[in-house]
mmCIF file of C-alpha atoms in Angstrom:
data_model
loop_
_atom_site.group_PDB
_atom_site.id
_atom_site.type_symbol
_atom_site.label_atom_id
_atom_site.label_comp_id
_atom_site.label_asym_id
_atom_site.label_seq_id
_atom_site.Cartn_x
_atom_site.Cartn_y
_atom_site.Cartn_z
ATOM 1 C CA UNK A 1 79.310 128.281 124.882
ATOM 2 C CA UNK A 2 79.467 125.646 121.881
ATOM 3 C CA UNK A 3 82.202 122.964 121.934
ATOM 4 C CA UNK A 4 84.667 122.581 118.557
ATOM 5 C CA UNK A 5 83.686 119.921 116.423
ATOM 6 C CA UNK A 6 86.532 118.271 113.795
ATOM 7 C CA UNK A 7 83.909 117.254 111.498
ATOM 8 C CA UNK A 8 82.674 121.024 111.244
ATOM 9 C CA UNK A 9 84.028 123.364 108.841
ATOM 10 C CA UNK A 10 83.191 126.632 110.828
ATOM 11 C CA UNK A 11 85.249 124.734 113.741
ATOM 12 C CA UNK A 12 88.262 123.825 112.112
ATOM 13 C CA UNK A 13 88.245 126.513 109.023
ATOM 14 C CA UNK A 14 89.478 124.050 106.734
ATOM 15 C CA UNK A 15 90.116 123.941 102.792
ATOM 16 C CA UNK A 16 86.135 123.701 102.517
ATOM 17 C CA UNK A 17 85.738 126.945 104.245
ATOM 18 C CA UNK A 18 88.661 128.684 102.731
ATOM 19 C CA UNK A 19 87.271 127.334 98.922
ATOM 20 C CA UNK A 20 84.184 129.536 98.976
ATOM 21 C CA UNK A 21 85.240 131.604 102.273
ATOM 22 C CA UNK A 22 87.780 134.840 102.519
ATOM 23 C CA UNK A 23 88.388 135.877 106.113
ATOM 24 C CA UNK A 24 88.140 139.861 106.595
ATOM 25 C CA UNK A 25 88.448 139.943 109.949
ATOM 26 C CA UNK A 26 87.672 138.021 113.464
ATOM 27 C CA UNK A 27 85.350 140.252 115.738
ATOM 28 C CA UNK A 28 84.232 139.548 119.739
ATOM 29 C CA UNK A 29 82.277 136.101 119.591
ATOM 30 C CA UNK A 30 82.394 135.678 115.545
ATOM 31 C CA UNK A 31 84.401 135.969 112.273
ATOM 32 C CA UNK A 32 82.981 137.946 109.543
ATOM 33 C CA UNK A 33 83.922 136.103 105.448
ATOM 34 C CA UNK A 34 83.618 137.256 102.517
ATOM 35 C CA UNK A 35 82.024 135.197 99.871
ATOM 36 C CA UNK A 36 84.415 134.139 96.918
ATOM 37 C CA UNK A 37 81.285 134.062 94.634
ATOM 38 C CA UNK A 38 80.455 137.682 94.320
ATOM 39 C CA UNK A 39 76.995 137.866 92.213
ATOM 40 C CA UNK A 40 75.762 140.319 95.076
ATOM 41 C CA UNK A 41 79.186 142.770 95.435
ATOM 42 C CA UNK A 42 79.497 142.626 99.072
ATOM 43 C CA UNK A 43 78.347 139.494 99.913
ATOM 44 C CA UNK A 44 79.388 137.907 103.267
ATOM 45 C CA UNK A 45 79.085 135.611 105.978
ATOM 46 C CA UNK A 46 79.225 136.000 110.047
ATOM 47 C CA UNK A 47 79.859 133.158 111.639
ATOM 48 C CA UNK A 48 79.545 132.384 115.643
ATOM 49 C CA UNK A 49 83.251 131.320 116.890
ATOM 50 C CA UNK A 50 81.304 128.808 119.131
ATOM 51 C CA UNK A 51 79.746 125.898 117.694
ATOM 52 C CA UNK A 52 76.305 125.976 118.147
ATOM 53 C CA UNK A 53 73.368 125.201 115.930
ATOM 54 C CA UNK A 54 70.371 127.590 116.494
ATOM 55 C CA UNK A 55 69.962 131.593 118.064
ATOM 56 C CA UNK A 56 67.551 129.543 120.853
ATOM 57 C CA UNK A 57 70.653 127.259 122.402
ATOM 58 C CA UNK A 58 72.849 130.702 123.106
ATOM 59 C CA UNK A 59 72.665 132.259 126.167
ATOM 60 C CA UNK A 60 71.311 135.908 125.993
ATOM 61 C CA UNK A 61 75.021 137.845 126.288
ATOM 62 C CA UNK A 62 76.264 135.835 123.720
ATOM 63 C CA UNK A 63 72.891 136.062 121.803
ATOM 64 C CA UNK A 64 72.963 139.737 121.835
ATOM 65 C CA UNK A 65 76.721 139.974 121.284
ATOM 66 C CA UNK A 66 76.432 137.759 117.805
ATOM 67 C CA UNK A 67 73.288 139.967 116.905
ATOM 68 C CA UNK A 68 75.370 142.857 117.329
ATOM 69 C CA UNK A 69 78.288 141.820 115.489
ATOM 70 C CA UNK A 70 76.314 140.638 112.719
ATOM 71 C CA UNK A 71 74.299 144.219 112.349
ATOM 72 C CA UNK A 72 77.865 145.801 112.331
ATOM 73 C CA UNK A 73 79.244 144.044 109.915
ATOM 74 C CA UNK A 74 75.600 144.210 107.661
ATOM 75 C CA UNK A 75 75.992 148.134 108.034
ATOM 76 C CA UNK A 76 79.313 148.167 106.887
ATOM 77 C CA UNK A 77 78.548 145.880 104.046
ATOM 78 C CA UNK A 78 75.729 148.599 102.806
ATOM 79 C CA UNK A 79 78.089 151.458 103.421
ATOM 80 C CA UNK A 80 81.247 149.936 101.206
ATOM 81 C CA UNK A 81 78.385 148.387 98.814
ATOM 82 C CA UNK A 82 75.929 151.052 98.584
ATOM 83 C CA UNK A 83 72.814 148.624 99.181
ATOM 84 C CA UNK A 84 69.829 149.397 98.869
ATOM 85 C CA UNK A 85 68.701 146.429 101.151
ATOM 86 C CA UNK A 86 70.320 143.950 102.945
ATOM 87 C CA UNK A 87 69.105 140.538 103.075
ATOM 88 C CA UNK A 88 70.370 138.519 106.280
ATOM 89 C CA UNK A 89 69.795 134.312 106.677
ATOM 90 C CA UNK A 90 70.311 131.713 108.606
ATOM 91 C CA UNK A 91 69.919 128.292 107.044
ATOM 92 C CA UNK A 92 72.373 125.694 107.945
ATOM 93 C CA UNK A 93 69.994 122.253 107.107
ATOM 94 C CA UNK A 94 73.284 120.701 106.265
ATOM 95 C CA UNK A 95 75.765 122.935 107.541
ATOM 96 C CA UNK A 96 74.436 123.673 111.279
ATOM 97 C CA UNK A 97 77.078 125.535 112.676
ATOM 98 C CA UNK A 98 75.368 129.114 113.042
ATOM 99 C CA UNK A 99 75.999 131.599 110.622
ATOM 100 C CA UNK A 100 74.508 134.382 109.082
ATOM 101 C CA UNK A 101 74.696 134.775 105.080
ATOM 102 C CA UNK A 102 74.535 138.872 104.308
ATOM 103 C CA UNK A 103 73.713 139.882 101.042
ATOM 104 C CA UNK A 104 73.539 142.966 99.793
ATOM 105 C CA UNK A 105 70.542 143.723 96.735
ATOM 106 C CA UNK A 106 70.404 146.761 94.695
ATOM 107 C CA UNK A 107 67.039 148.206 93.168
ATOM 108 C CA UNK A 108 67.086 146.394 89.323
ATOM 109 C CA UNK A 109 70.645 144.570 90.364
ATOM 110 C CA UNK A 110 70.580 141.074 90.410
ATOM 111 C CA UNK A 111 67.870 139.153 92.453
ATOM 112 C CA UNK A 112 65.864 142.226 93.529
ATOM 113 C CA UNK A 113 62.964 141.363 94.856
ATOM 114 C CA UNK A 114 63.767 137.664 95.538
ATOM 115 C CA UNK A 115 65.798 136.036 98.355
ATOM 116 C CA UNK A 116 69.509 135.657 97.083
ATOM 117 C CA UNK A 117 70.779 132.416 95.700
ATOM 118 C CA UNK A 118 73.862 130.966 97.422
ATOM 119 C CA UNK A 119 74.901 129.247 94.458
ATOM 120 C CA UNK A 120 74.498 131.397 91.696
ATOM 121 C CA UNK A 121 74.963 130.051 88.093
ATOM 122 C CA UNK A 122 77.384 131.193 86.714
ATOM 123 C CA UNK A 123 79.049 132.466 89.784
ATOM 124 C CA UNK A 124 80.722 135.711 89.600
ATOM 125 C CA UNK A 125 84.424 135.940 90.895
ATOM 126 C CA UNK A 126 86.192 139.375 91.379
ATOM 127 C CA UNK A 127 89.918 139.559 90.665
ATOM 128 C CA UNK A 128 92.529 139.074 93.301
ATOM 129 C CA UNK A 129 93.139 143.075 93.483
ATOM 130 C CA UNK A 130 89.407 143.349 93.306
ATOM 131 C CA UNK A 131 88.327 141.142 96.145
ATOM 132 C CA UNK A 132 91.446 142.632 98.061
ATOM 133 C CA UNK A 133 90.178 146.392 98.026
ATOM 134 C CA UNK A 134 86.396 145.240 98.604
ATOM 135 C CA UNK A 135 88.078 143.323 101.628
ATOM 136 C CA UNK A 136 89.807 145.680 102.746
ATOM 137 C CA UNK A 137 87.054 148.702 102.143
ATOM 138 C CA UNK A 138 84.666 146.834 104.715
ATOM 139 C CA UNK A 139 87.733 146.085 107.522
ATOM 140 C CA UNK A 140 88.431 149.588 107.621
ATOM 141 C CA UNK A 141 84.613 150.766 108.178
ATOM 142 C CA UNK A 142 84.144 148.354 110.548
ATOM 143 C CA UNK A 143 86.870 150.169 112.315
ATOM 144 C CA UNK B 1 61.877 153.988 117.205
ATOM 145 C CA UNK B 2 60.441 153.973 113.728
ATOM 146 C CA UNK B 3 57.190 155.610 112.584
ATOM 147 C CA UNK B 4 53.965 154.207 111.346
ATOM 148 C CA UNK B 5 53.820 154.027 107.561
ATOM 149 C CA UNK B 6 50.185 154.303 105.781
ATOM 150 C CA UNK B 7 51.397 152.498 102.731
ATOM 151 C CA UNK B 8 53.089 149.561 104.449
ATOM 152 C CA UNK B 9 50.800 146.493 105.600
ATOM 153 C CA UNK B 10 52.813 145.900 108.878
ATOM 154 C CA UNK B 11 52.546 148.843 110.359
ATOM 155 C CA UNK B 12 48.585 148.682 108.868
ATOM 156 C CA UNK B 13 48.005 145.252 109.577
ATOM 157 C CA UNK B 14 45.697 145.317 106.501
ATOM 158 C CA UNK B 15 44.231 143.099 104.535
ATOM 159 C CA UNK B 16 47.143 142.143 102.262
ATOM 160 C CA UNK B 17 48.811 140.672 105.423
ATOM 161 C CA UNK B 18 45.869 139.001 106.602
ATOM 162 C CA UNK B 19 45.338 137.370 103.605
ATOM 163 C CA UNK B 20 48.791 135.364 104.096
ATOM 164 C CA UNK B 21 49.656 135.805 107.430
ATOM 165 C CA UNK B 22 47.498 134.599 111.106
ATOM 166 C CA UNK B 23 48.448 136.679 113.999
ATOM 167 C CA UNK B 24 49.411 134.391 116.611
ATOM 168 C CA UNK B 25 50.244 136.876 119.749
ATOM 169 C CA UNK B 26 51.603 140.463 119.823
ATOM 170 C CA UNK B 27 55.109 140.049 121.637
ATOM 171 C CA UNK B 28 56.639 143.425 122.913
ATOM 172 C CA UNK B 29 58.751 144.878 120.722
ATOM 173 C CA UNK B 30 57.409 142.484 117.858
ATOM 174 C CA UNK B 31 54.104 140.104 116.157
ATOM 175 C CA UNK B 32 54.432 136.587 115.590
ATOM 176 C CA UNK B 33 51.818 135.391 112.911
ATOM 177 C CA UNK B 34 51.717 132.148 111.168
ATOM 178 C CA UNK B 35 52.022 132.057 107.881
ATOM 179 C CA UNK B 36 48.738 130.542 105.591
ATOM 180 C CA UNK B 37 51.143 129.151 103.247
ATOM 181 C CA UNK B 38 52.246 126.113 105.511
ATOM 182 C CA UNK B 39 54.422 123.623 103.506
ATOM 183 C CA UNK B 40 56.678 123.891 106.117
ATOM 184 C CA UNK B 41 54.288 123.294 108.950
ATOM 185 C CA UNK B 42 55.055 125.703 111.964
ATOM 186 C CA UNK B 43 56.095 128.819 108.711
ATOM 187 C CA UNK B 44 56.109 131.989 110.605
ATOM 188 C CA UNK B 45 57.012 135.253 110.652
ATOM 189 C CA UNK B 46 57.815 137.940 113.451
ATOM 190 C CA UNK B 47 57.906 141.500 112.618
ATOM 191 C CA UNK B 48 58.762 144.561 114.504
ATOM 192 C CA UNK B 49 56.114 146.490 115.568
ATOM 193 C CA UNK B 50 57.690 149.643 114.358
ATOM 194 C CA UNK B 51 58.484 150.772 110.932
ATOM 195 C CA UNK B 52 62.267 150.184 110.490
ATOM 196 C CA UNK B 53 63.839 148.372 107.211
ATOM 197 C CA UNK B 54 67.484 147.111 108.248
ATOM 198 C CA UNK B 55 69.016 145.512 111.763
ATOM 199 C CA UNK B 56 71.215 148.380 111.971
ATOM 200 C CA UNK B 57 68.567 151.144 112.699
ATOM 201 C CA UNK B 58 67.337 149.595 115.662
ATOM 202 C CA UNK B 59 69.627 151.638 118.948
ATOM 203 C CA UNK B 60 70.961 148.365 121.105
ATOM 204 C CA UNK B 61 67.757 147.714 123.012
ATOM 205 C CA UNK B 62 65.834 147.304 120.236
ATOM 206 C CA UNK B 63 68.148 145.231 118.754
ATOM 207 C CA UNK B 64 68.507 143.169 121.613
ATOM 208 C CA UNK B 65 64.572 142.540 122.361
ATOM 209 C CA UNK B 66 63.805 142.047 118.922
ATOM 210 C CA UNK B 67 66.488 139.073 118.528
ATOM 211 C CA UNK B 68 65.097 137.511 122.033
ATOM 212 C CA UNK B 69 61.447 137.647 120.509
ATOM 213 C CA UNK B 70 62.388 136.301 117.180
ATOM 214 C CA UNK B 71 64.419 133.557 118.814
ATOM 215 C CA UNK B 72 61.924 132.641 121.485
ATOM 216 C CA UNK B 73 59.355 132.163 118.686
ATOM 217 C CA UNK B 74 61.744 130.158 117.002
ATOM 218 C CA UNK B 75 62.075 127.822 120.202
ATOM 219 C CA UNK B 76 58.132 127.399 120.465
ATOM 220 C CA UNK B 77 58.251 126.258 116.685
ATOM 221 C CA UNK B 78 60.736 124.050 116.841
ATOM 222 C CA UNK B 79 58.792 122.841 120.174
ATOM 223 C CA UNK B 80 55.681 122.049 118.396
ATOM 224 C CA UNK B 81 57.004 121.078 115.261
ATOM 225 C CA UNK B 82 59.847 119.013 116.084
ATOM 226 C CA UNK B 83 61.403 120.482 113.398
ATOM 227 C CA UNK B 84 65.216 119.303 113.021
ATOM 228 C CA UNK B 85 66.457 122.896 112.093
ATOM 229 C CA UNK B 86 64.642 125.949 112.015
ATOM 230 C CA UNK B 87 65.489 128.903 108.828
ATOM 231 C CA UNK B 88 65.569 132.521 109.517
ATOM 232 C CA UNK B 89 65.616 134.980 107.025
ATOM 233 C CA UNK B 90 65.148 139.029 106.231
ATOM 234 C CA UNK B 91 64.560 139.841 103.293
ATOM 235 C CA UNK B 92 62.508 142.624 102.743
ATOM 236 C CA UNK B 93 63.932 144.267 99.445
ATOM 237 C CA UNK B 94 60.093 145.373 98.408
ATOM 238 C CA UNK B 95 58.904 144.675 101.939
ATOM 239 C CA UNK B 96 60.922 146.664 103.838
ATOM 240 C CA UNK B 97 59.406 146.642 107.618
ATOM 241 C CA UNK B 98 61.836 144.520 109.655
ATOM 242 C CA UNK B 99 60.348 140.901 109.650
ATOM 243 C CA UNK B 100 61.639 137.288 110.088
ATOM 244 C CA UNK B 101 60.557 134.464 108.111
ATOM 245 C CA UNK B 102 61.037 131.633 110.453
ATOM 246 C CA UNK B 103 60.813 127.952 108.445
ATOM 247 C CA UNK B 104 61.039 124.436 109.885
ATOM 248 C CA UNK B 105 62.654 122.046 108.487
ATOM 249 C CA UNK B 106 62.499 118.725 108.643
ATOM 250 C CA UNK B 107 65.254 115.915 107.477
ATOM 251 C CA UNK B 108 63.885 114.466 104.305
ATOM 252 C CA UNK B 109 60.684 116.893 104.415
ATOM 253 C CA UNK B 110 60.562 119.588 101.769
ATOM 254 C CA UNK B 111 63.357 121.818 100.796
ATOM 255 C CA UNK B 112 65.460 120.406 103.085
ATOM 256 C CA UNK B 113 69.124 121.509 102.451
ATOM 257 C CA UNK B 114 68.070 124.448 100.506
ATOM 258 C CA UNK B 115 66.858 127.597 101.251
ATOM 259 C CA UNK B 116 63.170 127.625 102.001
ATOM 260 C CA UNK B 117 60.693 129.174 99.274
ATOM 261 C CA UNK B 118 58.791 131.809 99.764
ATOM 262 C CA UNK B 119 55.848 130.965 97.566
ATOM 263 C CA UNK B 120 55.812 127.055 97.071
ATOM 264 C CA UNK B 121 54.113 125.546 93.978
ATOM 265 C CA UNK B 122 51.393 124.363 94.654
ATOM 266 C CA UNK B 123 51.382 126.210 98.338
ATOM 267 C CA UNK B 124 49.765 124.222 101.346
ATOM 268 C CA UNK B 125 46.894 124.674 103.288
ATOM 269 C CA UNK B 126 45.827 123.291 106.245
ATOM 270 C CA UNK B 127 42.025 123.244 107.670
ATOM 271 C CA UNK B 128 40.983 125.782 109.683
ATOM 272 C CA UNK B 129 40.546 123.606 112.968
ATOM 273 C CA UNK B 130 44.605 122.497 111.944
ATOM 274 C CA UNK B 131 45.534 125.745 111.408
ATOM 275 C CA UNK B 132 44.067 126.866 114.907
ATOM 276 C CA UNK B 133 45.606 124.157 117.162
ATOM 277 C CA UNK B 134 48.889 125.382 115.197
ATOM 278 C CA UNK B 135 48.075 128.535 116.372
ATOM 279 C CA UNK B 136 47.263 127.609 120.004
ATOM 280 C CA UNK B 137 50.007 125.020 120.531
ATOM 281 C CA UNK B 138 52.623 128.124 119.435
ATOM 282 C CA UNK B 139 50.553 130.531 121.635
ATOM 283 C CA UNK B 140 50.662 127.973 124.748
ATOM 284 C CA UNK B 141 54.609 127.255 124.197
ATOM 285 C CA UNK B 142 55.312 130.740 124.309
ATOM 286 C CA UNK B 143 53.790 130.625 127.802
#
């Protein structure tokens, strides 16, 4: 499934990735980030270890496998988080390597009601101990 | 899995989702329907049939089959449409019945390299007899 790509950033986790990207952990077929801007506490990507470029060019195990390990880690965003809803996307016009954005909305928090921004202005950052414990909150209810 | 809701216009089908949404076929876990709003030509969406808000309630088969539907109506859009990348997105924070926005994109067409809008200004509408080949040319790709 997929082939690596050098140009890719999800391929080669470079300094692009690790800019806006914290690793928490590296599940079965994809590695779950969290997002250094945190306007929606929580927020995170999944990304397929693989490179591939939409759900329809993976086979069905791995299909199901990435759905899987996306849900997880979208269930243990809204139990560290609290969410009231998660919102889950796949974009990737310009970055095409499949991932999932998760972000997690609370009822009169910011953006309810309206698809998150990825680039919110101005971004929110957490601080290093901050970003540590929410890190390390979701690694240990994923289990 | 999941009950029927009175109040929600999924599980209703009522008129506030046949005022923007065209059902295109009933798949088996889930309903594709075109979306009237088409500045991105192909704009879909497939919702579960049953009344469930996040990924993560669905048991594994439901998961599963849900993920195959959505991403076999992706295929048939990006079939027809030729789009160079298709969006996927749940949202759902006032909407809450599981349901995929699916939105083609084309390279240099609108939005692309940003997230897709939900309500473009001014929204686009195509004639009936456009709308229905849409329709049938999504139908006939599904097979």
């Amino acid at each position: 499934m997929g082939s690596f790509r050098a140009d890719c950033q999800y391929c080669t986790r470079d300094q692009r990735l690790q800019e806006v990207l914290l690793e928490v952990c590296r599940l079965d077929v994809s590695t779950l980030y969290l997002c250094r801007e945190q306007t929606y506490r929580g927020r995170a990507v999944v990304a397929l270890n693989a490179h591939e470029t939409e759900l329809f060019t993976l086979d069905d195990d791995a299909l199901c496998r990435f759905t899987r390990e996306v849900t997880r880690a979208a269930r243990a965003i809204r139990d560290v988080t609290r969410a009231d809803k998660i919102n889950y996307a796949i974009y990737g016009d310009l970055v095409s390597h499949l991932h999932y954005h998760l972000a997690p909305k609370h009822r009169g928090g910011p953006g309810w009601g309206q698809p998150f921004t990825l680039q919110p202005d101005p971004p929110r950052h957490l601080s290093a101990e901050d970003f540590g414990r929410l890190a390390d909150a979701i690694r240990a209810d994923l289990g």
